[in-house]
XYZ file of C-alpha atoms in Angstrom:
771
model
C -0.085 -0.259 0.064
C 1.341 3.827 -0.810
C 2.005 5.233 1.798
C -0.155 8.607 2.318
C -1.248 9.813 5.915
C -4.430 8.493 7.237
C -6.289 11.641 6.624
C -5.614 11.313 3.078
C -6.328 8.030 3.111
C -9.759 8.679 4.300
C -10.460 10.929 1.843
C -9.240 9.701 -0.593
C -11.527 6.317 0.434
C -14.696 8.041 2.025
C -15.090 5.173 3.998
C -15.505 5.733 7.710
C -17.060 3.200 10.056
C -17.061 1.819 13.484
C -17.597 -1.391 16.003
C -20.845 -1.649 17.830
C -20.150 -5.500 18.956
C -19.411 -7.184 21.134
C -18.502 -6.077 18.132
C 5.301 -0.900 15.001
C 4.643 -1.370 11.293
C 4.420 -5.171 10.584
C 4.691 -7.317 6.607
C 1.101 -6.742 5.587
C 1.842 -9.515 2.666
C 3.966 -11.915 5.497
C 0.602 -14.917 7.045
C 0.907 -15.031 10.142
C 1.342 -18.701 11.740
C -1.358 -20.776 12.659
C -1.491 -22.732 16.242
C -0.989 -25.821 16.585
C -4.417 -28.067 16.071
C -5.746 -29.125 19.236
C -6.936 -32.924 19.662
C -9.998 -33.794 18.502
C -13.254 -36.474 19.515
C -11.862 -39.975 18.412
C -15.272 -42.406 17.702
C -15.195 -45.846 16.978
C -15.975 -47.659 13.770
C -19.702 -48.570 14.849
C -20.653 -51.960 14.872
C -23.177 -53.106 12.721
C -26.806 -50.832 11.992
C -25.666 -49.581 15.809
C -27.208 -46.402 16.588
C -25.592 -43.482 19.496
C -26.592 -45.304 22.605
C -26.486 -48.680 21.892
C -22.338 -47.421 21.097
C -22.612 -45.989 24.118
C -23.462 -48.373 26.824
C -21.174 -50.597 24.529
C -17.905 -48.983 25.282
C -18.715 -46.868 28.367
C -21.229 -49.485 29.734
C -23.650 -46.753 30.670
C -25.040 -43.154 28.709
C -22.685 -41.004 29.231
C -23.382 -37.329 28.427
C -20.474 -35.996 27.723
C -20.232 -38.856 25.364
C -23.610 -38.602 23.622
C -21.941 -34.372 23.049
C -19.296 -35.100 21.523
C -20.559 -38.314 19.136
C -23.292 -35.389 17.604
C -20.475 -32.671 18.029
C -18.504 -34.703 15.754
C -20.609 -35.082 12.756
C -20.603 -31.702 12.042
C -17.423 -30.836 9.013
C -14.723 -28.895 10.826
C -15.330 -25.409 12.546
C -13.202 -24.296 14.452
C -15.678 -22.973 17.175
C -16.649 -27.013 18.326
C -13.043 -27.377 18.393
C -12.335 -25.012 20.980
C -15.863 -26.685 22.528
C -13.531 -29.777 22.306
C -17.126 -31.512 20.345
C -14.803 -31.219 16.759
C -14.316 -34.895 15.018
C -10.032 -35.505 15.453
C -10.276 -36.810 11.429
C -12.704 -37.415 8.937
C -13.087 -41.025 9.905
C -14.416 -40.352 13.015
C -16.814 -38.060 11.355
C -17.797 -40.334 9.144
C -18.586 -42.985 12.441
C -20.345 -40.609 13.803
C -22.933 -39.717 11.150
C -23.145 -43.688 10.719
C -24.676 -43.402 14.263
C -26.227 -41.058 13.956
C -27.954 -41.858 11.341
C -28.840 -45.381 12.524
C -30.692 -42.983 15.853
C -34.307 -43.232 15.637
C -36.062 -39.312 15.836
C -37.520 -40.253 18.674
C -34.268 -41.303 20.844
C -32.553 -37.864 19.956
C -35.568 -36.169 21.553
C -35.688 -37.911 24.757
C -32.281 -37.980 25.406
C -31.374 -34.454 25.447
C -28.137 -32.368 25.145
C -29.158 -29.710 26.516
C -32.394 -29.018 29.083
C -33.305 -25.334 29.471
C -36.313 -23.346 28.938
C -35.654 -22.581 24.932
C -35.755 -26.334 24.684
C -39.359 -26.520 26.965
C -40.771 -23.925 24.600
C -39.506 -25.259 21.295
C -41.179 -29.204 22.624
C -44.115 -27.019 23.949
C -44.190 -25.928 19.672
C -43.546 -28.926 17.923
C -46.184 -31.278 16.804
C -45.938 -35.199 17.201
C -46.412 -37.081 15.479
C -45.235 -41.863 15.940
C -44.770 -41.859 12.239
C -41.926 -39.170 11.609
C -40.652 -40.672 15.228
C -40.162 -43.769 13.889
C -38.133 -42.965 11.448
C -33.847 -42.773 11.669
C -32.512 -39.476 11.411
C -31.395 -41.891 7.943
C -34.563 -42.208 7.100
C -35.379 -38.787 7.679
C -32.425 -37.291 5.225
C -33.456 -39.617 2.666
C -36.802 -38.669 2.715
C -36.675 -34.939 2.522
C -34.131 -35.456 -0.195
C -36.645 -37.716 -2.190
C -39.758 -36.124 -1.985
C -41.949 -33.228 -2.331
C -41.899 -29.900 -0.930
C -46.108 -30.772 -0.024
C -45.000 -34.049 1.484
C -41.798 -32.465 3.536
C -44.013 -29.559 4.852
C -45.993 -32.270 6.421
C -44.259 -33.636 8.602
C -42.068 -29.973 9.325
C -43.898 -29.251 12.132
C -43.304 -32.948 14.235
C -39.049 -31.954 13.549
C -37.442 -30.879 16.883
C -34.886 -27.966 16.564
C -32.243 -30.711 18.002
C -33.346 -33.815 15.166
C -33.158 -30.344 12.306
C -30.052 -29.817 13.404
C -28.935 -33.211 13.808
C -29.696 -33.833 10.034
C -28.063 -31.294 8.555
C -25.319 -33.334 9.772
C -25.702 -36.160 7.459
C -25.952 -33.431 4.002
C -23.666 -32.953 1.858
C -23.109 -29.598 0.314
C -25.237 -30.746 -2.858
C -27.619 -32.074 -0.728
C -28.150 -29.325 1.251
C -28.581 -27.247 -1.717
C -31.251 -29.500 -3.491
C -32.972 -29.697 -0.170
C -33.045 -25.344 -0.317
C -33.897 -25.546 -4.228
C -37.456 -27.379 -3.052
C -38.593 -26.170 0.726
C -39.680 -22.464 0.574
C -41.665 -20.258 2.981
C -42.185 -17.274 1.465
C -43.988 -14.142 3.822
C -47.363 -13.863 3.832
C -48.786 -11.584 0.681
C -45.465 -11.205 -1.101
C -42.889 -13.022 -3.480
C -40.399 -12.837 -0.246
C -39.165 -15.886 -0.059
C -40.094 -17.650 -2.649
C -38.405 -19.894 -5.371
C -36.542 -18.079 -7.536
C -36.674 -14.972 -5.638
C -33.912 -13.167 -4.451
C -34.526 -9.691 -2.355
C -32.169 -7.247 0.122
C -32.002 -6.098 3.357
C -30.727 -2.914 2.946
C -28.353 -1.695 5.650
C -27.392 1.834 5.732
C -24.884 2.582 8.481
C -24.045 5.983 9.875
C -21.009 5.758 12.070
C -22.416 8.736 13.797
C -26.594 7.899 12.572
C -26.594 10.788 10.611
C -29.848 10.572 9.347
C -28.584 11.985 6.059
C -26.298 9.160 5.426
C -29.106 6.824 5.840
C -31.500 8.375 3.766
C -28.938 8.397 0.841
C -28.392 5.156 1.083
C -31.241 4.259 0.570
C -32.055 6.225 -2.028
C -28.426 4.857 -3.337
C -29.923 0.957 -2.918
C -33.481 1.777 -5.025
C -31.294 3.299 -7.577
C -29.841 -0.557 -8.556
C -33.428 -1.670 -7.905
C -32.057 -3.420 -5.146
C -33.683 -3.273 -1.559
C -37.294 -4.815 -1.235
C -36.937 -6.554 1.787
C -36.747 -4.119 4.509
C -34.783 -0.901 5.634
C -32.925 -1.811 8.326
C -30.694 0.396 10.178
C -27.386 -0.932 12.597
C -27.287 2.622 15.628
C -23.999 3.547 17.285
C -26.428 4.730 19.885
C -29.217 3.040 22.156
C -30.907 6.039 23.253
C -34.608 6.467 22.606
C -34.257 9.445 21.078
C -31.922 8.901 18.791
C -33.619 5.677 17.831
C -37.173 7.116 17.164
C -35.482 10.148 14.901
C -33.638 7.084 12.712
C -37.013 5.650 12.584
C -39.079 8.589 11.801
C -36.123 9.317 8.762
C -36.800 5.410 7.287
C -40.302 5.346 7.447
C -40.528 9.122 5.930
C -39.057 7.274 2.760
C -41.604 4.685 2.762
C -44.351 7.041 3.404
C -43.416 9.251 1.339
C -43.771 6.443 -1.398
C -46.597 5.226 -0.644
C -44.856 1.738 0.281
C -45.827 1.127 3.865
C -47.521 -2.251 2.812
C -44.872 -3.025 0.891
C -41.432 -3.404 3.226
C -40.506 -2.083 6.800
C -38.260 -0.258 8.505
C -36.094 -1.225 11.357
C -33.117 0.315 13.745
C -31.365 -2.525 15.233
C -31.776 -1.516 18.800
C -32.413 -3.590 21.708
C -36.503 -4.650 21.977
C -36.411 -2.625 24.557
C -34.882 0.199 23.317
C -37.924 0.182 20.164
C -40.226 -0.143 22.281
C -39.680 3.541 23.590
C -38.951 4.173 20.337
C -43.009 3.486 19.815
C -44.339 5.160 23.028
C -41.837 8.771 21.109
C -43.369 8.054 17.517
C -45.803 5.852 17.068
C -46.103 3.933 14.206
C -42.964 4.470 12.992
C -40.869 1.682 13.974
C -42.166 -0.709 11.065
C -41.020 -4.876 11.989
C -39.260 -4.933 15.257
C -35.665 -6.858 15.620
C -33.819 -8.985 18.482
C -30.635 -11.213 18.208
C -31.748 -14.579 19.945
C -29.742 -16.942 21.260
C -29.924 -20.728 21.141
C -29.976 -21.303 25.601
C -31.615 -19.150 28.432
C -28.199 -17.849 29.133
C -26.746 -17.575 26.388
C -29.815 -15.143 26.370
C -29.330 -13.080 28.890
C -26.715 -11.231 27.834
C -28.382 -9.976 25.044
C -30.926 -8.961 28.285
C -33.660 -11.621 26.778
C -36.141 -13.754 28.130
C -38.659 -15.763 26.838
C -41.062 -13.453 28.823
C -40.228 -11.017 27.328
C -39.792 -11.986 23.807
C -43.474 -13.005 24.022
C -44.476 -9.733 26.184
C -43.060 -7.483 23.426
C -44.595 -9.354 20.294
C -47.533 -9.473 22.052
C -47.371 -5.588 20.963
C -47.386 -6.198 17.168
C -50.658 -6.586 16.179
C -50.223 -5.372 12.168
C -48.261 -6.391 9.303
C -45.182 -6.280 11.012
C -43.842 -8.705 13.306
C -40.308 -9.878 14.316
C -36.732 -9.282 12.454
C -34.895 -12.112 14.448
C -30.757 -12.588 13.638
C -28.567 -14.690 14.849
C -25.301 -16.943 13.989
C -23.300 -19.955 14.584
C -21.283 -19.497 17.224
C -22.589 -16.504 19.414
C -23.268 -18.672 22.369
C -19.752 -19.649 23.240
C -18.298 -16.483 22.437
C -19.799 -14.834 25.136
C -19.263 -17.799 27.002
C -22.147 -20.457 27.288
C -21.579 -22.646 24.702
C -23.225 -25.085 27.751
C -21.175 -28.320 26.347
C -22.763 -29.064 22.838
C -21.959 -27.941 19.266
C -22.749 -24.736 17.215
C -24.905 -26.116 15.292
C -27.015 -27.670 17.604
C -27.144 -24.511 19.308
C -28.124 -22.127 15.561
C -31.128 -25.388 15.229
C -32.691 -24.172 19.069
C -33.069 -20.177 17.909
C -34.565 -20.621 15.127
C -37.066 -22.623 17.206
C -37.637 -19.781 19.537
C -38.668 -17.874 16.578
C -41.267 -20.654 15.158
C -42.291 -20.872 18.622
C -42.835 -16.895 18.019
C -43.958 -16.574 15.140
C -46.580 -19.503 15.760
C -47.788 -17.432 18.945
C -48.556 -14.187 17.109
C -50.503 -16.628 13.988
C -52.954 -17.484 16.396
C -56.007 -16.750 15.237
C -54.763 -14.899 12.308
C -56.308 -15.202 8.928
C -54.039 -15.488 5.842
C -54.442 -11.953 5.211
C -53.115 -11.141 9.042
C -50.166 -13.533 9.279
C -47.752 -10.808 10.514
C -44.145 -10.715 8.959
C -41.814 -12.757 10.655
C -38.216 -13.013 9.513
C -34.523 -14.563 10.464
C -30.993 -13.429 9.191
C -28.374 -15.977 9.135
C -24.934 -13.601 10.575
C -22.620 -16.507 9.728
C -19.653 -15.160 9.840
C -19.364 -11.683 11.736
C -17.831 -13.046 15.533
C -14.156 -14.325 13.511
C -11.764 -16.895 13.134
C -12.821 -18.179 16.185
C -15.972 -19.346 15.033
C -14.255 -20.639 11.269
C -11.755 -19.177 9.611
C -12.510 -20.057 5.617
C -14.498 -19.107 2.509
C -15.043 -23.051 2.803
C -16.252 -22.450 6.625
C -18.197 -20.167 5.925
C -20.281 -21.956 2.489
C -21.001 -24.809 5.311
C -22.007 -23.394 7.737
C -24.231 -20.290 5.367
C -26.126 -23.866 3.873
C -27.088 -25.566 6.850
C -27.807 -22.403 8.033
C -30.045 -21.718 5.206
C -32.104 -25.529 5.245
C -32.242 -25.853 9.305
C -34.443 -22.248 8.816
C -36.335 -23.433 5.634
C -36.841 -26.837 7.588
C -38.365 -25.065 10.279
C -40.524 -23.346 8.245
C -39.314 -19.617 8.501
C -38.417 -17.222 6.307
C -34.806 -16.845 6.209
C -31.832 -14.740 4.504
C -28.286 -14.608 4.296
C -25.424 -11.950 6.171
C -22.409 -13.667 3.413
C -19.566 -12.157 5.526
C -16.153 -12.196 7.046
C -14.803 -9.984 9.453
C -11.440 -8.437 8.471
C -9.710 -10.496 10.550
C -11.103 -14.255 8.789
C -8.797 -16.133 6.409
C -11.411 -14.573 3.443
C -10.476 -12.042 0.836
C -12.834 -9.854 -1.495
C -12.524 -12.372 -3.833
C -13.287 -14.923 -2.305
C -16.898 -13.500 -0.508
C -17.822 -13.515 -4.427
C -16.530 -17.079 -3.838
C -19.336 -17.886 -1.297
C -22.189 -16.461 -2.876
C -21.467 -18.610 -6.009
C -21.385 -21.444 -3.838
C -24.264 -20.355 -1.505
C -27.039 -18.865 -3.856
C -28.166 -22.099 -5.403
C -29.644 -22.539 -2.099
C -32.015 -19.994 -3.241
C -32.058 -17.954 0.736
C -35.193 -15.261 1.272
C -32.375 -12.407 0.585
C -29.351 -11.168 1.359
C -27.446 -7.368 2.687
C -27.106 -5.266 0.875
C -24.604 -1.712 1.388
C -23.057 0.786 -1.412
C -19.960 -1.407 -1.624
C -18.256 -4.627 0.680
C -17.361 -2.728 3.780
C -19.752 -1.857 5.753
C -19.235 1.775 6.817
C -20.055 1.805 10.912
C -19.767 -2.315 11.411
C -15.552 -3.231 9.750
C -16.528 -6.189 8.721
C -17.025 -7.087 4.906
C -20.906 -8.682 3.333
C -23.084 -7.917 0.072
C -23.122 -4.619 -1.780
C -24.973 -3.342 -4.707
C -23.617 -4.237 -7.627
C -23.799 -8.504 -5.778
C -27.012 -7.983 -6.296
C -27.453 -6.924 -9.003
C -24.978 -9.940 -10.300
C -27.156 -12.416 -9.186
C -29.898 -11.096 -9.992
C -28.111 -11.663 -13.987
C -26.491 -14.784 -12.934
C -28.749 -16.949 -11.391
C -31.864 -15.356 -12.481
C -34.044 -14.554 -9.258
C -36.634 -11.936 -8.895
C -36.970 -9.569 -6.749
C -40.211 -8.427 -4.926
C -43.001 -7.856 -7.963
C -44.642 -5.021 -5.518
C -40.952 -3.200 -5.543
C -39.928 -4.318 -9.379
C -42.891 -2.083 -10.363
C -42.072 0.869 -7.597
C -38.154 0.750 -9.497
C -40.651 0.768 -12.785
C -42.337 3.129 -11.941
C -39.429 5.818 -10.365
C -37.964 5.025 -14.107
C -34.533 3.290 -12.548
C -35.917 0.388 -15.275
C -37.800 0.196 -18.209
C -40.919 -1.177 -18.805
C -39.300 -4.726 -19.782
C -37.095 -4.394 -16.712
C -33.854 -3.301 -18.134
C -31.985 -0.311 -17.031
C -32.500 3.065 -17.747
C -30.451 5.645 -17.971
C -31.275 6.813 -14.531
C -29.103 3.440 -12.998
C -27.292 4.162 -10.421
C -27.956 7.304 -9.867
C -28.765 8.052 -6.376
C -29.498 12.348 -6.792
C -32.709 10.693 -9.610
C -34.068 8.782 -6.697
C -33.630 11.962 -4.443
C -35.322 14.041 -7.624
C -38.335 11.030 -7.427
C -38.673 11.787 -3.232
C -39.183 15.145 -3.652
C -41.313 15.112 -6.421
C -43.637 12.865 -4.475
C -43.130 15.453 -1.459
C -44.627 18.143 -3.872
C -41.713 20.071 -3.762
C -41.934 22.680 -6.300
C -37.904 23.359 -7.088
C -36.741 22.927 -10.636
C -34.949 19.611 -11.505
C -31.910 21.132 -11.750
C -32.247 22.755 -8.696
C -32.971 19.067 -7.115
C -30.261 17.845 -8.559
C -27.542 20.765 -7.300
C -28.364 20.400 -3.924
C -28.714 16.470 -4.331
C -24.993 16.921 -5.526
C -23.845 18.822 -2.472
C -25.540 16.249 -0.138
C -23.253 13.557 -1.431
C -20.033 15.341 -1.365
C -21.219 15.908 2.807
C -21.637 12.400 3.308
C -18.399 11.515 1.623
C -17.048 14.454 3.509
C -17.835 12.753 6.793
C -16.452 9.514 5.001
C -19.060 7.270 3.990
C -19.061 5.407 0.372
C -21.818 6.595 -2.266
C -21.623 4.247 -5.507
C -22.392 5.989 -8.599
C -22.478 4.518 -11.774
C -20.937 1.125 -12.925
C -17.914 -0.140 -14.374
C -18.347 -2.367 -17.768
C -21.173 -4.220 -17.172
C -24.452 -3.002 -15.166
C -22.876 -5.234 -12.125
C -19.489 -3.326 -12.563
C -18.376 -1.209 -9.389
C -16.227 1.816 -10.956
C -12.460 1.083 -11.231
C -11.955 3.987 -8.782
C -15.094 3.205 -5.874
C -13.313 -1.335 -6.188
C -9.818 0.241 -5.755
C -11.093 2.699 -2.585
C -12.088 -0.615 -1.624
C -9.136 -2.800 -1.509
C -7.276 -0.118 -0.507
C -8.961 -0.301 2.792
C -9.134 -4.181 2.970
C -5.289 -3.379 2.595
C -4.840 -1.508 5.455
C -7.110 -3.067 8.134
C -4.419 -5.937 7.914
C -1.995 -4.031 8.638
C -4.136 -2.614 11.363
C -5.028 -5.894 12.806
C -1.265 -7.766 13.085
C 0.551 -4.570 14.663
C 1.340 -4.518 17.665
C 1.168 -2.255 21.094
C 4.491 -0.109 20.667
C 6.262 -0.658 23.445
C 7.739 3.149 23.025
C 4.341 4.564 22.955
C 2.710 2.405 26.031
C 5.398 4.350 28.239
C 3.564 7.262 26.835
C 1.030 7.001 28.963
C 1.645 8.625 32.428
C 1.207 5.809 35.573
C 0.847 3.013 33.512
C 0.162 -0.673 35.471
C 1.804 -2.889 31.638
C 0.031 -6.433 32.248
C -0.744 -9.254 29.756
C -3.408 -11.392 29.111
C -2.937 -15.048 27.820
C -2.143 -14.718 24.387
C 1.045 -16.129 23.542
C 1.068 -13.680 20.854
C -0.760 -11.370 18.220
C -2.038 -14.995 16.327
C -3.114 -16.917 19.031
C -4.722 -13.782 20.550
C -6.801 -13.206 17.030
C -7.600 -17.046 16.354
C -8.667 -17.632 19.610
C -9.719 -14.578 21.391
C -10.950 -17.089 24.537
C -6.976 -16.249 25.462
C -7.464 -12.289 25.307
C -10.056 -12.549 28.143
C -8.153 -14.211 30.697
C -5.575 -13.064 32.294
C -1.562 -14.075 33.778
C -1.415 -15.426 37.022
C 1.399 -13.111 36.594
C -1.217 -9.782 35.526
C -3.021 -11.204 38.388
C -0.802 -9.920 40.947
C 0.164 -6.981 39.194
C -3.146 -6.020 39.468
C -3.986 -7.175 43.047
C -0.785 -4.504 43.873
C -2.852 -2.103 43.138
C -5.823 -2.766 44.904
C -3.523 -3.486 47.988
C -1.804 0.497 47.423
C -5.615 1.616 47.615
C -5.968 0.551 51.243
C -9.521 1.358 52.452
C -9.144 4.269 50.071
C -11.168 1.843 46.497
C -11.169 4.511 43.608
C -14.878 4.809 41.982
C -13.472 4.144 38.881
C -10.666 1.767 36.806
C -9.371 3.322 33.699
C -8.276 0.634 31.402
C -6.647 0.064 27.902
C -6.596 -2.369 25.801
C -4.698 -2.884 22.214
C -7.652 -4.439 21.069
C -7.935 -5.267 17.588
C -6.171 -2.824 16.060
C -3.556 -0.910 18.095
C -3.405 1.876 15.728
C -6.248 3.623 16.754
C -4.912 4.198 20.501
C -0.980 5.145 18.941
C -2.169 7.157 15.937
C -2.006 10.968 16.734
C -4.997 12.917 18.458
C -6.667 9.636 19.526
C -5.639 8.636 23.026
C -3.946 10.982 24.344
C -6.879 14.413 24.068
C -9.752 11.571 25.232
C -7.417 9.717 28.129
C -6.726 13.105 29.343
C -9.949 14.847 28.767
C -11.241 12.420 30.715
C -9.437 11.907 33.997
C -10.413 15.576 34.223
C -14.455 15.110 33.859
C -14.434 12.405 36.046
C -13.048 14.864 38.436
C -15.585 17.267 37.712
C -18.275 15.258 38.793
C -16.916 14.396 41.869
C -15.873 10.702 40.725
C -12.837 9.061 42.892
C -10.296 7.722 40.248
C -7.364 5.442 40.159
C -3.750 6.601 39.996
C -2.675 4.379 37.876
C -3.666 3.132 34.510
C -3.942 -0.307 33.825
C -3.064 -0.748 29.792
C -3.021 -4.764 29.079
C -1.351 -6.559 26.290
C -3.788 -8.326 23.414
C -6.298 -7.557 25.681
C -10.623 -8.049 24.496
C -13.968 -6.915 26.521
C -14.012 -9.611 29.263
C -9.853 -9.069 30.604
C -11.103 -5.486 31.462
C -14.012 -7.525 33.726
C -11.444 -9.718 35.072
C -9.443 -6.451 35.980
C -12.602 -5.162 37.302
C -13.583 -8.945 39.398
C -10.520 -8.619 41.198
C -9.866 -4.094 41.617
C -13.472 -4.124 43.317
C -14.580 -8.149 44.429
C -15.199 -7.730 47.486
C -13.902 -4.189 49.421
C -16.138 -2.736 51.923
C -18.276 -0.019 50.226
C -21.271 1.269 49.932
C -20.582 3.121 46.715
C -20.727 1.828 43.407
C -17.912 0.911 41.277
C -16.837 0.870 37.107
C -14.064 0.519 34.784
C -13.524 2.406 31.875
C -12.574 0.352 29.196
C -10.517 2.116 26.391
C -9.086 -1.114 23.831
C -8.760 -0.213 19.707
C -11.638 -1.353 17.137
C -12.393 -4.235 14.328
C -10.129 -2.988 11.780
C -11.590 -2.053 8.542
C -12.917 1.751 8.287
C -9.664 3.176 7.647
C -10.405 5.084 10.865
C -8.408 3.104 13.146
C -11.049 3.611 15.458
C -11.216 3.091 18.961
C -14.196 2.435 21.490
C -14.753 2.894 26.058
C -17.218 0.008 27.126
C -18.499 1.944 30.283
C -19.477 -1.148 33.326
C -20.729 -0.087 37.171
C -21.685 -2.697 39.330
C -21.501 -2.794 43.189
C -18.877 -4.062 45.231
C -21.005 -7.635 45.752
C -21.474 -7.836 42.368
C -18.484 -7.402 41.272
C -16.684 -10.396 44.156
C -19.373 -12.852 41.507
C -16.891 -14.617 38.721
C -18.523 -13.818 35.167
C -21.177 -11.976 36.786
C -20.399 -8.343 34.950
C -20.903 -9.272 31.474
C -21.598 -7.358 27.862
C -25.589 -6.970 29.619
C -24.592 -4.418 31.877
C -22.376 -2.311 29.626
C -22.807 -0.143 27.490
C -19.947 1.335 24.744
C -18.939 4.472 23.323
C -17.382 3.769 19.449
C -16.197 5.028 16.434
C -13.595 7.130 18.544
C -11.124 9.117 16.370
C -9.716 12.256 14.724
C -11.233 11.301 12.194
C -15.184 10.280 12.882
C -16.821 11.181 16.469
C -14.024 13.118 18.186
C -11.934 12.202 21.488
C -13.765 15.883 22.799
C -16.522 14.499 21.840
C -16.336 11.294 22.780
C -15.430 12.588 26.134
C -18.842 13.985 27.066
C -20.422 11.132 25.853
C -18.412 8.767 27.976
C -19.558 11.171 31.184
C -22.768 11.179 30.769
C -23.607 7.458 30.208
C -21.392 6.551 32.571
C -23.518 8.985 34.606
C -26.255 7.264 33.730
C -24.737 3.846 34.789
C -23.672 5.111 37.924
C -27.516 6.634 39.014
C -29.271 3.467 37.881
C -27.374 0.904 39.573
């Protein structure tokens, strides 16, 4: 990559980003060494006709839940996440043996012998219809049934299939077999073509690093200029303040209602469902479909501050056309510390069972015309290489999840995506699309480029959708396709017009629908100014196309690749000791990551402190004696150490934060803890040592500053804010993401350090008062 300043790079690429997820130089072209593989599960050759339970009894003398989980996990195609859980097969022979045992096991026996018992499983059982003829089938017989029977026949037995059975079924299928099922089972959304055979829809994902509604609305105009975006206008917010969420909802709903599309597609801001409910109270009727991330166990859902009761309560409030938009993803459970001893596929299947139960509840006493939209998005590659590292595993995951969703009777779409620290390139994502799309998922994400400007990950761009339509012949929901013709980005034959790829033309149509009296020239002049402002803020807008209508312009394609290269450099950069030495009163400690490679590919190592680190933190606590401060500041390199080391980043934020805390009458630790190879939970570990068991009537908090996922070019960092009582800090693992809040996207070219200080103090004060 040419040596240019970061600010020049940002200006040239027009990219900006931040991460909300619990989201010295290096040789960019040097491949990182791979950690030694862990030992896997060995499954011996089964006897003729032997099922799982006969095998366990023969080998171990009695039922063993651990061995049971291992056999079911070993039947999976290899993924790093299962390996971390100790459930991946040691080799192909063990995998095939596990599959043989599974295929010869009856459905009834699988349902009676559960891998994990909790309220989610109880809910799935209650919403699954018992059918004796199905229960008597073996998994192998069920596989042959779904591969050879018609959609009508398959749909007759789908309500009788539990989530665990569906999860076990896909383990037995090759990619080709999964695709064949995907090509004949469809669950379209009521009164639409979305999710029908031969259709592929798009969720426009108009994200802004600063929740700027101009950034957001113009990305919608941008999408529609390419005839993309017929399922949902869904924004990931930076702020979870109800007023901010309500403002974005109103902006998106305004576009929809201006074009009279209220009954065609909804809007959504993907904040917590509690916040969406509050936003609806602020702006009644504007929130569209409601969103929530869901996990496969009660304990994992608690990390999202979600319970079964809460979801049923909120869904009872959804009376109109639009019900629930849920997001899931393999690996989300175990990476949040809730693996519960069973594999990622079964976890994922149970999430779909949760959604199926919610859908059933919302559908009670509804006529076909009244049925609410409930749809599911599998964000397959968002977590990182700890779940799976390769493009082949990404394809496998997307195919498994698509078919599991369809067999649950759900309308399921995909976010075919990868983080910048996975071994998946921009070109690899195109290859993945071609491998997955024959299974005909209901929809994909859609952004101006592959790079999300605030979540810092790679996904599908507008031009990918244009190419998919040409390559696979997939269609867009008929009502929206006619709308695209109405606004003349397509002609009567459905072919691109001269306005194709012109977002200002769509804005012009919006102004006409608003009865704007200005001339076309004046509106175009304003549109050009809007796009210039948006690009100055670093958010990409795509205009026109290259040699083919599905090609980005050469200039935009080059910018995206330069951004990708910058991310890789950021990822493998180490925190410079000379920089650390400039942090006042810094106490330097490390996590259990042995090096940067271990840290990136095995995140759990970056969540745990070394014994020496714990001793150092204890020394800090001992020095306090009886004068325990209210706040401890912690700094970690994270996935982008450059975010801290860049000029004008950490120093002004840190000095302003300390001054602000003192002005707000908080006492502050004199020592700043600096963690090498630190992740968010390493901060919680420090808090447990520092504040657990202290005698104080006041709450105690940490502010953990950490480099975000690279990918925006801005080198953003975040501040994670956590406040709890000393008794809560004293319970190991009690403090987690569900009680933390984050200020994201901090850099001199995004959310300025000075403004970030103000935001941090405001949120920290609120947390301190409410605990």
